[in-house]
Coordinates of C-alpha atoms and ligand atoms in Angstrom, one line a residue:
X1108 CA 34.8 22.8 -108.3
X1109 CA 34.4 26.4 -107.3
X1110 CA 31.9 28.1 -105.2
X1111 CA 29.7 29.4 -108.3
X1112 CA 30.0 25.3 -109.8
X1113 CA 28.9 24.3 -106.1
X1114 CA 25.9 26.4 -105.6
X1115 CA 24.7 25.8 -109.6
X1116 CA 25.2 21.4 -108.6
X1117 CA 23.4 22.0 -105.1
X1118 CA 20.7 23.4 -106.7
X1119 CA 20.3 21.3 -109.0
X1120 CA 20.6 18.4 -106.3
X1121 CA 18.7 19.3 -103.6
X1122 CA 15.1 20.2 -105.7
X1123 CA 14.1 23.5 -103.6
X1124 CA 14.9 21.7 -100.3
X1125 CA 16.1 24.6 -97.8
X1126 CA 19.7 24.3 -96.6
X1127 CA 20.2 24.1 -92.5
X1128 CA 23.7 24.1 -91.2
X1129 CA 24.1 23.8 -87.5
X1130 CA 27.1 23.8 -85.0
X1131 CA 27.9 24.6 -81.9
X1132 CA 30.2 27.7 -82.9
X1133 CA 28.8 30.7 -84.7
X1134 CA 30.5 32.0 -87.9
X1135 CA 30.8 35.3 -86.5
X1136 CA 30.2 36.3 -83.1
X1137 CA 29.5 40.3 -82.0
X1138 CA 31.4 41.3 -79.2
X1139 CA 31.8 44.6 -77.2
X1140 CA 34.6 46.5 -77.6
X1141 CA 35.2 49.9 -75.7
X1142 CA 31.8 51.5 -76.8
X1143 CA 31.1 49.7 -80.0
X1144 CA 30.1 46.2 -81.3
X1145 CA 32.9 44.3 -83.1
X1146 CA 32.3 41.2 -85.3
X1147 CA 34.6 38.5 -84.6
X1148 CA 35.6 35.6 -86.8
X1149 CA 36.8 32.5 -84.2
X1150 CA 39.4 30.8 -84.6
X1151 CA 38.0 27.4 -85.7
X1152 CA 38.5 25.1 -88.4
X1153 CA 34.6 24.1 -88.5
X1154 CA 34.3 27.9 -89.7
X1155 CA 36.9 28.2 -92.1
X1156 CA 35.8 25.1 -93.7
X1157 CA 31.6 26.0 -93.2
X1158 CA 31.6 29.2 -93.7
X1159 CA 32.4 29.2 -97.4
X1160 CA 30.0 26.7 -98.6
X1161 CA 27.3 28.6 -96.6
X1162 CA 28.0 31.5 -98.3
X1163 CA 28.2 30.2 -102.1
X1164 CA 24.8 28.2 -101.3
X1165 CA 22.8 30.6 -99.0
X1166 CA 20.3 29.1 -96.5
X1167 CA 20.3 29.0 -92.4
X1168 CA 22.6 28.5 -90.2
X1169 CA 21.7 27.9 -86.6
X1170 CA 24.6 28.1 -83.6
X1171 CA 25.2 29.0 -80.0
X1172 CA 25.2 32.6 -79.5
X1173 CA 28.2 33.4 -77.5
X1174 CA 29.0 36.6 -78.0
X1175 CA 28.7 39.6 -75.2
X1176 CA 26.8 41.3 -77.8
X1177 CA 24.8 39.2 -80.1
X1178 CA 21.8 39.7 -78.4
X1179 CA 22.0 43.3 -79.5
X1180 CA 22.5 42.5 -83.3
X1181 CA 19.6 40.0 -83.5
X1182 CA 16.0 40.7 -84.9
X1183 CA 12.8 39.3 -82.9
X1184 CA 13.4 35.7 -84.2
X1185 CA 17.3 36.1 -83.6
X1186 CA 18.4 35.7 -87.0
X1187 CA 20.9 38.1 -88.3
X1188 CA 21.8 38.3 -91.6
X1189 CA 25.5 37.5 -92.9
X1190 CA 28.0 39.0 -93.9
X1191 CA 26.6 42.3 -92.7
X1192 CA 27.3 44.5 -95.5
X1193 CA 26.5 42.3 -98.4
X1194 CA 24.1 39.2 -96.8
X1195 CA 24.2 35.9 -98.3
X1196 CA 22.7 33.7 -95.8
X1197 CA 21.0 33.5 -92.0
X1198 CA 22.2 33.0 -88.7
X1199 CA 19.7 31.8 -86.3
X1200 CA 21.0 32.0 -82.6
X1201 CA 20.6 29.7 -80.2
X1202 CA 21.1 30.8 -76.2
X1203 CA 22.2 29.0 -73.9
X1204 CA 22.4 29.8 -69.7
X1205 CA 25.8 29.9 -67.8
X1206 CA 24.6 26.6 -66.7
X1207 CA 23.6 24.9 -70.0
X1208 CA 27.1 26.3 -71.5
X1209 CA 28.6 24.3 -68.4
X1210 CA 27.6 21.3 -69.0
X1211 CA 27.3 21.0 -72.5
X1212 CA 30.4 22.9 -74.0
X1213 CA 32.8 22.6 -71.3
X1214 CA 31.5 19.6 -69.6
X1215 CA 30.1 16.7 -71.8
X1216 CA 31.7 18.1 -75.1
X1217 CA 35.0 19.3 -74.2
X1218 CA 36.0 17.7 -70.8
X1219 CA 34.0 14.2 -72.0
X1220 CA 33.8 13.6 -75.8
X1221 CA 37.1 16.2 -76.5
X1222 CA 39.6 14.0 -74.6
X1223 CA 38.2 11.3 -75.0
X1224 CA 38.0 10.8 -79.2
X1225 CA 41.9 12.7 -79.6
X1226 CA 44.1 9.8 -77.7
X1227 CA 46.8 12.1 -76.2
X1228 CA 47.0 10.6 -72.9
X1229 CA 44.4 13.3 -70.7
X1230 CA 42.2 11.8 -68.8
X1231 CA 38.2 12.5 -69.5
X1232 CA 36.2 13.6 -67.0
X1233 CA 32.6 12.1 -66.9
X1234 CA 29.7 13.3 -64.8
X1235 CA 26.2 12.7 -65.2
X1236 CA 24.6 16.2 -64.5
X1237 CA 26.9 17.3 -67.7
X1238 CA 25.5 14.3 -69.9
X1239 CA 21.9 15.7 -68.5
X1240 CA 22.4 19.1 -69.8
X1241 CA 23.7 17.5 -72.9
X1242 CA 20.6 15.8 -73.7
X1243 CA 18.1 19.2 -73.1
X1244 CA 20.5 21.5 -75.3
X1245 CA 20.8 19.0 -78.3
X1246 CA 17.2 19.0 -77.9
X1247 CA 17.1 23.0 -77.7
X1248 CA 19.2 22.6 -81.1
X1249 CA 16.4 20.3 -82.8
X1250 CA 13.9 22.9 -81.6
X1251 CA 15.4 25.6 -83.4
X1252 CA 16.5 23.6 -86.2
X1253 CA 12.3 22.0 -86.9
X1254 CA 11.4 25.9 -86.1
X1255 CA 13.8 27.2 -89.5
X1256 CA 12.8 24.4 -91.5
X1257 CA 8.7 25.3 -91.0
X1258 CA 7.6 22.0 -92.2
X1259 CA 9.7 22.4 -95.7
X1260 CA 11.7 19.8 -97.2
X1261 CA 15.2 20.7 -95.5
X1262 CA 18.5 19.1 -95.5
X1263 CA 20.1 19.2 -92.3
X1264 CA 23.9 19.4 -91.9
X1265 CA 25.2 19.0 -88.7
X1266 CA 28.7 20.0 -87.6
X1267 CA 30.8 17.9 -84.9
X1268 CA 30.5 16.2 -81.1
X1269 CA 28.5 18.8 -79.5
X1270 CA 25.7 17.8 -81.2
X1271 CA 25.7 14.0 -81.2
X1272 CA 22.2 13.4 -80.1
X1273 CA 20.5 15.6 -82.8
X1274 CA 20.4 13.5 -85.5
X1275 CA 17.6 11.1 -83.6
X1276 CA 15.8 13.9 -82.1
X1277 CA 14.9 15.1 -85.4
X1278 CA 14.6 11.8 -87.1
X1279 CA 12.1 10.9 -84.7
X1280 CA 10.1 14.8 -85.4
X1281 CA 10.7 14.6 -89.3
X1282 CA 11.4 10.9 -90.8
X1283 CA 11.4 13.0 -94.2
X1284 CA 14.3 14.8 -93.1
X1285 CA 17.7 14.4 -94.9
X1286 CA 20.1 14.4 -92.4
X1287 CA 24.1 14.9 -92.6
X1288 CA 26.9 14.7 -89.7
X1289 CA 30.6 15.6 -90.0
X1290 CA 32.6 14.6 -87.1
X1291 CA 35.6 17.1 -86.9
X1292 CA 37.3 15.0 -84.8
X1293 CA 39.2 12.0 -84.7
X1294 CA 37.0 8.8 -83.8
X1295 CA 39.0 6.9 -81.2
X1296 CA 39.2 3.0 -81.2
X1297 CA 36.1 0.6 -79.6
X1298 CA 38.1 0.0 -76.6
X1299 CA 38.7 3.6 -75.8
X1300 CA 35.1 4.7 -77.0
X1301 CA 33.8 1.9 -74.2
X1302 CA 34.6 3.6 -71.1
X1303 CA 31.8 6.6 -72.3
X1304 CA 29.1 5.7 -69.5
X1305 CA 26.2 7.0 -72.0
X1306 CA 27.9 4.7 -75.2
X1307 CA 24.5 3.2 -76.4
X1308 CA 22.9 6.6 -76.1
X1309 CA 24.9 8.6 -78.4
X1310 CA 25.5 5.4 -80.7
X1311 CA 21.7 5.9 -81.5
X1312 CA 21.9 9.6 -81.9
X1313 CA 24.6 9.5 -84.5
X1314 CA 22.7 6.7 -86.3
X1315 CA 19.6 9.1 -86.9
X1316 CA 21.8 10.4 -89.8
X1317 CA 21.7 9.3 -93.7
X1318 CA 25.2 10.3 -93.4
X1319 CA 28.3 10.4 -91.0
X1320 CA 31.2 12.2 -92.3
X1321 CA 34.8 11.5 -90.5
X1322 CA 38.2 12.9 -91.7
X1323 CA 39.8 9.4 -92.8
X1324 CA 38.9 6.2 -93.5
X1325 CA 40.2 5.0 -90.0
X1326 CA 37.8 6.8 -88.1
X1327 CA 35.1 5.3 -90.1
X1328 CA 36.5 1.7 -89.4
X1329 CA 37.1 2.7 -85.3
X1330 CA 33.5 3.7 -85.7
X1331 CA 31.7 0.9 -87.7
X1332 CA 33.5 -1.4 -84.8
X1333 CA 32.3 0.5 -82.1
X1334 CA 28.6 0.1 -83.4
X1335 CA 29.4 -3.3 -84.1
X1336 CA 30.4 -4.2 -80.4
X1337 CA 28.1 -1.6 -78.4
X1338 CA 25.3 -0.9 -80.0
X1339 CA 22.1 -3.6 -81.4
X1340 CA 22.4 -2.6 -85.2
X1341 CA 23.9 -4.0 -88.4
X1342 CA 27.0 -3.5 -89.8
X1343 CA 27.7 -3.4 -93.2
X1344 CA 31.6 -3.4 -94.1
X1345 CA 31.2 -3.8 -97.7
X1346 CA 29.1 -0.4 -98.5
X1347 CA 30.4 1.2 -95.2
X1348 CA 26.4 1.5 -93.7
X1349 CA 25.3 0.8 -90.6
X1350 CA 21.2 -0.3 -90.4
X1351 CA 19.1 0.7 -87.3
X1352 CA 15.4 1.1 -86.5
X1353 CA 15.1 0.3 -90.6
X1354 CA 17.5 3.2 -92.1
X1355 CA 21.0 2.7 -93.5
X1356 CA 23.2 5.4 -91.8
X1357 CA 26.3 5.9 -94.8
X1358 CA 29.2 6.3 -92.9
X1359 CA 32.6 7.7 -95.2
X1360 CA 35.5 9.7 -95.4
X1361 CA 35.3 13.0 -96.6
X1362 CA 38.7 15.0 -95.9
X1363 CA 38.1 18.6 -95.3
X1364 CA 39.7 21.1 -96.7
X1365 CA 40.4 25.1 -97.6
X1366 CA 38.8 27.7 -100.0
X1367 CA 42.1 27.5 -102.0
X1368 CA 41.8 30.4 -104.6
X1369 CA 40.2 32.6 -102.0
X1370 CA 43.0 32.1 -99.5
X1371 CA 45.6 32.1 -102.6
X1372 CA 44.1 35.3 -104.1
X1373 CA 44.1 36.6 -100.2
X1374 CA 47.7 36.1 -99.3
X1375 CA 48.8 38.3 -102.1
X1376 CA 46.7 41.3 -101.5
X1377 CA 48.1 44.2 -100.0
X1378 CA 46.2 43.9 -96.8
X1379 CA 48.5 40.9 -95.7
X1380 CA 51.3 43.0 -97.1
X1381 CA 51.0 45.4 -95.1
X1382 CA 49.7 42.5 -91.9
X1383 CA 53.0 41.2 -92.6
X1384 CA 55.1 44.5 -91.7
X1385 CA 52.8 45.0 -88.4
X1386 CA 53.8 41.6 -87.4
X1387 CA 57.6 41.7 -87.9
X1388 CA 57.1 45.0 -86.0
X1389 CA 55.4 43.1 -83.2
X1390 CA 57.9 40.3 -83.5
X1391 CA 60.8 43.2 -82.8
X1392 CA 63.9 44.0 -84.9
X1393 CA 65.9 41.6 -83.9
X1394 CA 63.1 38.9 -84.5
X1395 CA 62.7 40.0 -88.6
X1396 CA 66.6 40.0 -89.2
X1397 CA 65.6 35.8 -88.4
X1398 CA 64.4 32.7 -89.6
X1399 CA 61.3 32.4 -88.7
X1400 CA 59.7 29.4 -87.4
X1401 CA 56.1 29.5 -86.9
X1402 CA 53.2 27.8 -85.0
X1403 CA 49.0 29.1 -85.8
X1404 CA 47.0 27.5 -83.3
X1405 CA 44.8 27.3 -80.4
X1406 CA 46.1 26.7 -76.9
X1407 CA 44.8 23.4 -76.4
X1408 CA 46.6 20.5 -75.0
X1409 CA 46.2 18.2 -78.6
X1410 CA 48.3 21.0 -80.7
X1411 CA 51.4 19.8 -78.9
X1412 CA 52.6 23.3 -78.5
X1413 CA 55.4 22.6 -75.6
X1414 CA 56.4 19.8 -77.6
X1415 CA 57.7 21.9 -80.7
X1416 CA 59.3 24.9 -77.8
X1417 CA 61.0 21.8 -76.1
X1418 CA 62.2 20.6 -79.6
X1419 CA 63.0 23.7 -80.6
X1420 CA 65.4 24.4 -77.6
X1421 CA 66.9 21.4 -77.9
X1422 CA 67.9 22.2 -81.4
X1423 CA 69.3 25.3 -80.0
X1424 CA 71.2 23.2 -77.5
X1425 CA 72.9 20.9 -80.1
X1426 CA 73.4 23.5 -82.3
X1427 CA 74.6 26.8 -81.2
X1428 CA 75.4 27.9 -84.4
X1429 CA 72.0 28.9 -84.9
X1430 CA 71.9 30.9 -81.8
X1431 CA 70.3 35.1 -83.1
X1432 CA 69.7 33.5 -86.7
X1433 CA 66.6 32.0 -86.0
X1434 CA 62.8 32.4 -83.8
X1435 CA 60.1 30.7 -82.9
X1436 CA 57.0 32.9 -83.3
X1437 CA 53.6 31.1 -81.9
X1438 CA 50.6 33.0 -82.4
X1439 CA 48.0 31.4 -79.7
X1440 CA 44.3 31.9 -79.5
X1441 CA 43.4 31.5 -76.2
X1442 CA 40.6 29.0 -75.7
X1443 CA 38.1 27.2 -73.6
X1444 CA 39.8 28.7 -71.1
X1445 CA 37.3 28.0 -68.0
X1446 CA 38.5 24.4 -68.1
X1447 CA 41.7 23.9 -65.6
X1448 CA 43.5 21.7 -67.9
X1449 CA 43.6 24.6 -70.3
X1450 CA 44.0 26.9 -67.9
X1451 CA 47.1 24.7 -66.8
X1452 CA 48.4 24.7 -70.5
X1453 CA 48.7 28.4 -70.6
X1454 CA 50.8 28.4 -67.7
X1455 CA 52.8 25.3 -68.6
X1456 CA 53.3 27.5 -71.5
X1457 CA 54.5 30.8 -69.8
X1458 CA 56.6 28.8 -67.9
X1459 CA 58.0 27.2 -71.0
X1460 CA 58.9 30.3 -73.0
X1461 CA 60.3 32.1 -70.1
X1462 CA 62.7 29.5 -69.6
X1463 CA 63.9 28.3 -73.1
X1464 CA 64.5 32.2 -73.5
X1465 CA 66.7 32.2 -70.4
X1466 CA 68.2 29.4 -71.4
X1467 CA 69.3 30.6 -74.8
X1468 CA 68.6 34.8 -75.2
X1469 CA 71.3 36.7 -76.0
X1470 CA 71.6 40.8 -75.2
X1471 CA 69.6 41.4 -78.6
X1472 CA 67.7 38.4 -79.6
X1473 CA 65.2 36.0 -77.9
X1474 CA 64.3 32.5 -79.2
X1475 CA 60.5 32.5 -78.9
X1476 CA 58.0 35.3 -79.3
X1477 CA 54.6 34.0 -77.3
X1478 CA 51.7 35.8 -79.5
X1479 CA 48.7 35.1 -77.3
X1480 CA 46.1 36.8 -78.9
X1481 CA 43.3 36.4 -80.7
X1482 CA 44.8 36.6 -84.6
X1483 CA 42.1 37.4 -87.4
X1484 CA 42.3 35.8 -90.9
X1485 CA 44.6 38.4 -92.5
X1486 CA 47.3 38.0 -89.4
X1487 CA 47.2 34.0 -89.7
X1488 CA 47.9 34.3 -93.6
X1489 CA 50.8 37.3 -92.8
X1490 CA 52.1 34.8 -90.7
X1491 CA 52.0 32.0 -93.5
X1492 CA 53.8 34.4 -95.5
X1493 CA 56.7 35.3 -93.4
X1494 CA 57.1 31.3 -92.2
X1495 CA 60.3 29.8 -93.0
X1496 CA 58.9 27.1 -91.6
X1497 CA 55.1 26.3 -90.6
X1498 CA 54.6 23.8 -87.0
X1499 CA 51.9 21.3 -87.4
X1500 CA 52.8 19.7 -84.1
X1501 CA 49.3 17.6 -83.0
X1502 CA 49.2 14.7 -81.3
X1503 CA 46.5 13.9 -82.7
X1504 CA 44.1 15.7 -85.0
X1505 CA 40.9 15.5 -87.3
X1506 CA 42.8 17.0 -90.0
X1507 CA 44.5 20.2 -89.0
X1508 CA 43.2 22.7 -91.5
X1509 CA 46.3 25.3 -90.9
X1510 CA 48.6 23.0 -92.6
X1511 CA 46.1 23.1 -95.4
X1512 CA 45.5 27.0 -94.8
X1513 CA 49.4 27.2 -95.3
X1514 CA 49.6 25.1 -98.3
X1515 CA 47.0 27.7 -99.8
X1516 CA 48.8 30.8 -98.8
X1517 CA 52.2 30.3 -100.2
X1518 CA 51.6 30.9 -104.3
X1519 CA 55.4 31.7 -103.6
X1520 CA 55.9 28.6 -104.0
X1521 CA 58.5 28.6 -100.8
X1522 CA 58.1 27.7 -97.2
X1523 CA 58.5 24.5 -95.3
X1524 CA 55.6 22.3 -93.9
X1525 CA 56.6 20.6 -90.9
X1526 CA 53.9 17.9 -90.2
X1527 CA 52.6 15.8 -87.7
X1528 CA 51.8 12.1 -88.5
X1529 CA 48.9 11.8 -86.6
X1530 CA 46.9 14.5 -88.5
X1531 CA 44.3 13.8 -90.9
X1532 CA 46.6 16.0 -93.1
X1533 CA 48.9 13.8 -93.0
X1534 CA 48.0 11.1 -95.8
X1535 CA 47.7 13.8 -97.8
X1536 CA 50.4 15.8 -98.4
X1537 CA 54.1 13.2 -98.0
X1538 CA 55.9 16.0 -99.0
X1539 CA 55.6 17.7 -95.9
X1540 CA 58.6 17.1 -93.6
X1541 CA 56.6 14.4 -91.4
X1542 CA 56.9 14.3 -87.6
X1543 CA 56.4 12.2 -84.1
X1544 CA 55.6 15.0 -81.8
X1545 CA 55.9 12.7 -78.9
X1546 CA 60.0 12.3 -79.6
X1547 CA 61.7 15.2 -79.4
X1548 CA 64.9 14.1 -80.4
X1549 CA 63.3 13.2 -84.1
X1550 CA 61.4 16.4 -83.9
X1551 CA 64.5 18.6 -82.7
X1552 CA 66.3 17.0 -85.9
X1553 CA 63.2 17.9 -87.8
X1554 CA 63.6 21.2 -87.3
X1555 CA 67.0 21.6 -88.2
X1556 CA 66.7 19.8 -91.0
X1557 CA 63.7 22.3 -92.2
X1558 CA 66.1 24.8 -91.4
X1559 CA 68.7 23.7 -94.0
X1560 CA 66.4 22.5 -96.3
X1561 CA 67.9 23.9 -99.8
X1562 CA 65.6 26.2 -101.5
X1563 CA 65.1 23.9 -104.9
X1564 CA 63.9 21.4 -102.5
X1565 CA 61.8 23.6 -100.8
X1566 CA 60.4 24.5 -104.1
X1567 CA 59.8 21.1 -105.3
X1568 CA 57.9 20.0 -102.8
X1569 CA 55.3 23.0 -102.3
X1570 CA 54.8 22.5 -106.1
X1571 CA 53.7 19.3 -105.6
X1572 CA 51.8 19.6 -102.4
X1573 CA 49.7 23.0 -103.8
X1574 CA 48.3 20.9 -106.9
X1575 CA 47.1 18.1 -104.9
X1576 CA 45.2 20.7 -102.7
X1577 CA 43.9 22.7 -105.9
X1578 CA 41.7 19.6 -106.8
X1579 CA 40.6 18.9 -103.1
X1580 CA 39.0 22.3 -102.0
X1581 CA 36.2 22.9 -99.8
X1582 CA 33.9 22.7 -102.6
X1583 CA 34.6 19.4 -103.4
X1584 CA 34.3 18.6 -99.9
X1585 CA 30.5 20.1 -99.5
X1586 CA 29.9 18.3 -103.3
X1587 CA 30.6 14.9 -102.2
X1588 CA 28.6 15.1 -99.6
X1589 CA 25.4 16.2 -101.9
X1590 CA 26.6 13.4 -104.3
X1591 CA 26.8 10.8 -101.4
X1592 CA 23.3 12.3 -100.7
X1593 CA 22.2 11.8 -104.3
X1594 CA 22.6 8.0 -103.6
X1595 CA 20.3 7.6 -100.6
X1596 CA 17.6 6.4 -102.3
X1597 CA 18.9 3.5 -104.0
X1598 CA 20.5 2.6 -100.8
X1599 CA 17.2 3.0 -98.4
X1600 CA 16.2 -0.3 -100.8
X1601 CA 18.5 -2.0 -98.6
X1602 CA 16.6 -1.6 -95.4
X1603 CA 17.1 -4.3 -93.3
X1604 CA 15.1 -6.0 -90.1
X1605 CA 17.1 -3.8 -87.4
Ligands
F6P1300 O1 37.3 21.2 -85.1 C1 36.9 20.9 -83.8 C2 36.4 22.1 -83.1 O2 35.9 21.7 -81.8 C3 35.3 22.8 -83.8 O3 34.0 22.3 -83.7 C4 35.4 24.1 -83.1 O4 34.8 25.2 -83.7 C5 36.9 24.3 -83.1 O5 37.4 23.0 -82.8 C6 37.3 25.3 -82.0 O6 36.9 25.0 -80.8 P1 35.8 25.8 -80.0 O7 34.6 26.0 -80.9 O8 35.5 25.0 -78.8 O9 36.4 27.1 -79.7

């Protein structure tokens, strides 16, 4: 499946129905920069999966304007069309007060649903002005989203936890709506879900969609037990559906995943080339004469960022023969950063770096180089490029795209892929060096064994992993969901009493 095979098959699929994506982040946001307007790309892995699919199939997509400057790029119905210089589809903005974005993105989503789906031991914060403010912007969402689709048959597809109530809202405007979820998080277990004061609410929100899309099939069993114990609906765990107010909800694993060939094709081109030489000369001299170990990610406390610098000193520590041969480069996109436990994190992670070089530095060479910065596209894949080896670290994760993004990147066929077992990732590719970031002792062995991993093995086990994502791209990823939607009709015969 490519993105010309996906656009022909939606097409074909979806009988004139207009397309409507909608998420909370924006594919591209305009920003201000020193007298000009810049367009930014975020560091998300909603957007590198989304953005894509949008683009081979065209149609809306309608997100939070959060850019200092998108106001300014907008026409009199906020839409802007994207990519600027050659437009395939439309982004309709959605504002949001200082207020709203308070309570719905850093309160409820990210201080409430965040912590509380991704079991890594941080405490969620509940509070009942946030859930408020919750409730009116999902309903801002639906009125944007019934706006675009002017009374057309549309298929809705709704991207993540900030927008958990949508799916009802509109079901209850548009019965003849077909409406999609993917949950880009884990889905925690039913007795960790049961301490969310609002469970019955949001229960019934999700189960407005025809479909609900999680990573792995774990999440979908942690969630069809969560509706079984908390929620009046039944649940069928034969054909993985759950029935409520007389509609099946189809709840399944789709694992997302990466536009290979793009980022393939990408990694080669002479751009990243010459990325690659900006970066070794931001890493230093001493840094490129290294092996390079390196982490892609955004500070956030479920990457497990001081986990792999702790490991990574203590490797140092038992092994001082490595001492000037090899660095840790982490490039860190700084992020949600008006939450304290972030805010926390970036210090922790100051703190960290400062002292693990102190520890270990010599007169010419330093063990880890701190890249806090926000790193486009072409950096990230540079980075791939250069990696000895790549840090998946999480403590828990969805799926971790940049292990996929990695994968994609080195056509060399070299590089090692250190992995976390609690990513999504995970099941997929065993011939990543597999990890438990929560010991560092295995993960400080880890990483020396990565280190001295021979280049045939190397080699054999990139050839094996870059196959297996070949056949599992994005494209498949947006198919199956239009073939699971293909189904729906023979499955609404099952409606049931509920
Ligand atoms: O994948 C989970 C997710 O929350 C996405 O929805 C989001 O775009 C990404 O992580 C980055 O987070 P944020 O949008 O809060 O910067």
């Amino acid at each position: 499946m490519n993105a010309i095979k996906l656009k022909e098959y939606i097409a074909r699929v979806t009988h004139g129905a207009k397309l409507i994506v909608v998420s909370n982040r924006e594919p591209c946001m305009h920003e201000n920069a020193g007298g000009a307007i810049k367009a930014v790309r975020p560091a998300s892995g909603m957007v590198t999966a989304l953005e894509p699919i949008v683009r081979a199939v065209g149609g809306t997509w309608v997100a939070h304007g959060s850019g200092s400057a998108d106001r300014a790029v907008v026409d009199s119905c906020n839409r802007i069309r994207l990519p600027e210089e050659r437009p395939e589809y439309v982004l309709r903005r959605v504002w949001l007060s200082r207020k709203e974005e308070d309570g719905y993105y850093y309160g409820l989503s990210n201080e409430a649903l965040w912590p509380l789906c991704h079991i890594v031991y941080m405490r969620p914060q509940f509070s009942r002005s946030d859930w408020e403010i919750y409730k009116n912007v999902n309903q801002r969402f639906c009125d944007a989203v019934l706006e675009e689709a002017e009374g057309n048959p549309s298929i809705i597809f709704i991207q993540d936890y900030h927008l958990a109530l949508l799916p009802r809202l509109l079901r209850n405007s548009r019965p003849d709506l077909k409406i999609m979820q993917f949950w880009h998080i884990p889905w925690p277990n039913r007795e960790a879900f049961r301490i969310f004061p609002w469970g019955e609410e949001l229960l019934d929100g999700l189960l407005g969609n025809d479909i609900l899309g999680f990573h792995i099939q774990y999440h979908c069993n942690n969630f069809l037990d969560t509706v079984d114990r908390g929620i009046e609906a039944r649940v069928d765990y034969e054909r993985f559906q759950v029935f409520r107010g007389g509609r099946p909800t189809i709840v399944r694993p789709f694992p997302i995943s990466v536009d290979f060939e793009q980022i393939a094709a990408d990694a080669k081109s002479s751009l990243v080339t010459a990325r690659k030489k900006r970066l070794l000369k931001a890493f230093g001299e001493a840094t490129s004469k290294t092996r390079l170990f390196v982490g892609a990610d955004r500070i956030d406390y479920t990457k497990g960022i001081p986990e792999r610098l702790r490991a990574f000193s203590l490797m140092l520590q038992r092994h001082p023969e490595l001492h000037g041969k090899v660095t840790l480069v982490q490039l860190a996109a700084p992020s949600r950063t008006h939450i304290e436990t972030y805010r926390n994190l970036n210090d922790e992670l100051d703190d960290l770096v400062d002292e693990i070089n102190w520890k270990h530095m010599s007169e010419d060479w330093a063990p880890v180089r701190l890249m806090r910065a926000h790193h486009d596209y072409y950096d990230v894949l540079a980075a791939h490029r250069l990696a000895d080896v790549l840090l998946v670290t999480s403590l828990h994760d969805g799926m971790n795209l940049v292990a996929k993004e990695f994968i994609a990147a080195r056509s060399d066929n070299d590089g090692v892929l250190l992995l976390s077992q609690y990513t999504g990732a995970a099941r997929e590719f065993t011939d990543a060096v597999m990890v438990n970031p929560f010991d560092p002792d295995q993960l400080a062995d880890a990483l020396y064994d990565a280190y001295i991993m021979p280049e045939t093995e190397r080699t054999q086990r990139m050839r094996r992993m870059r196959p297996l994502l070949a056949k599992n791209t994005i494209y498949n990823w947006g198919a199956k969901f239009f073939e699971t939607l293909e189904c729906l009709p023979t499955c609404e015969k099952n409606v049931s009493s509920f």
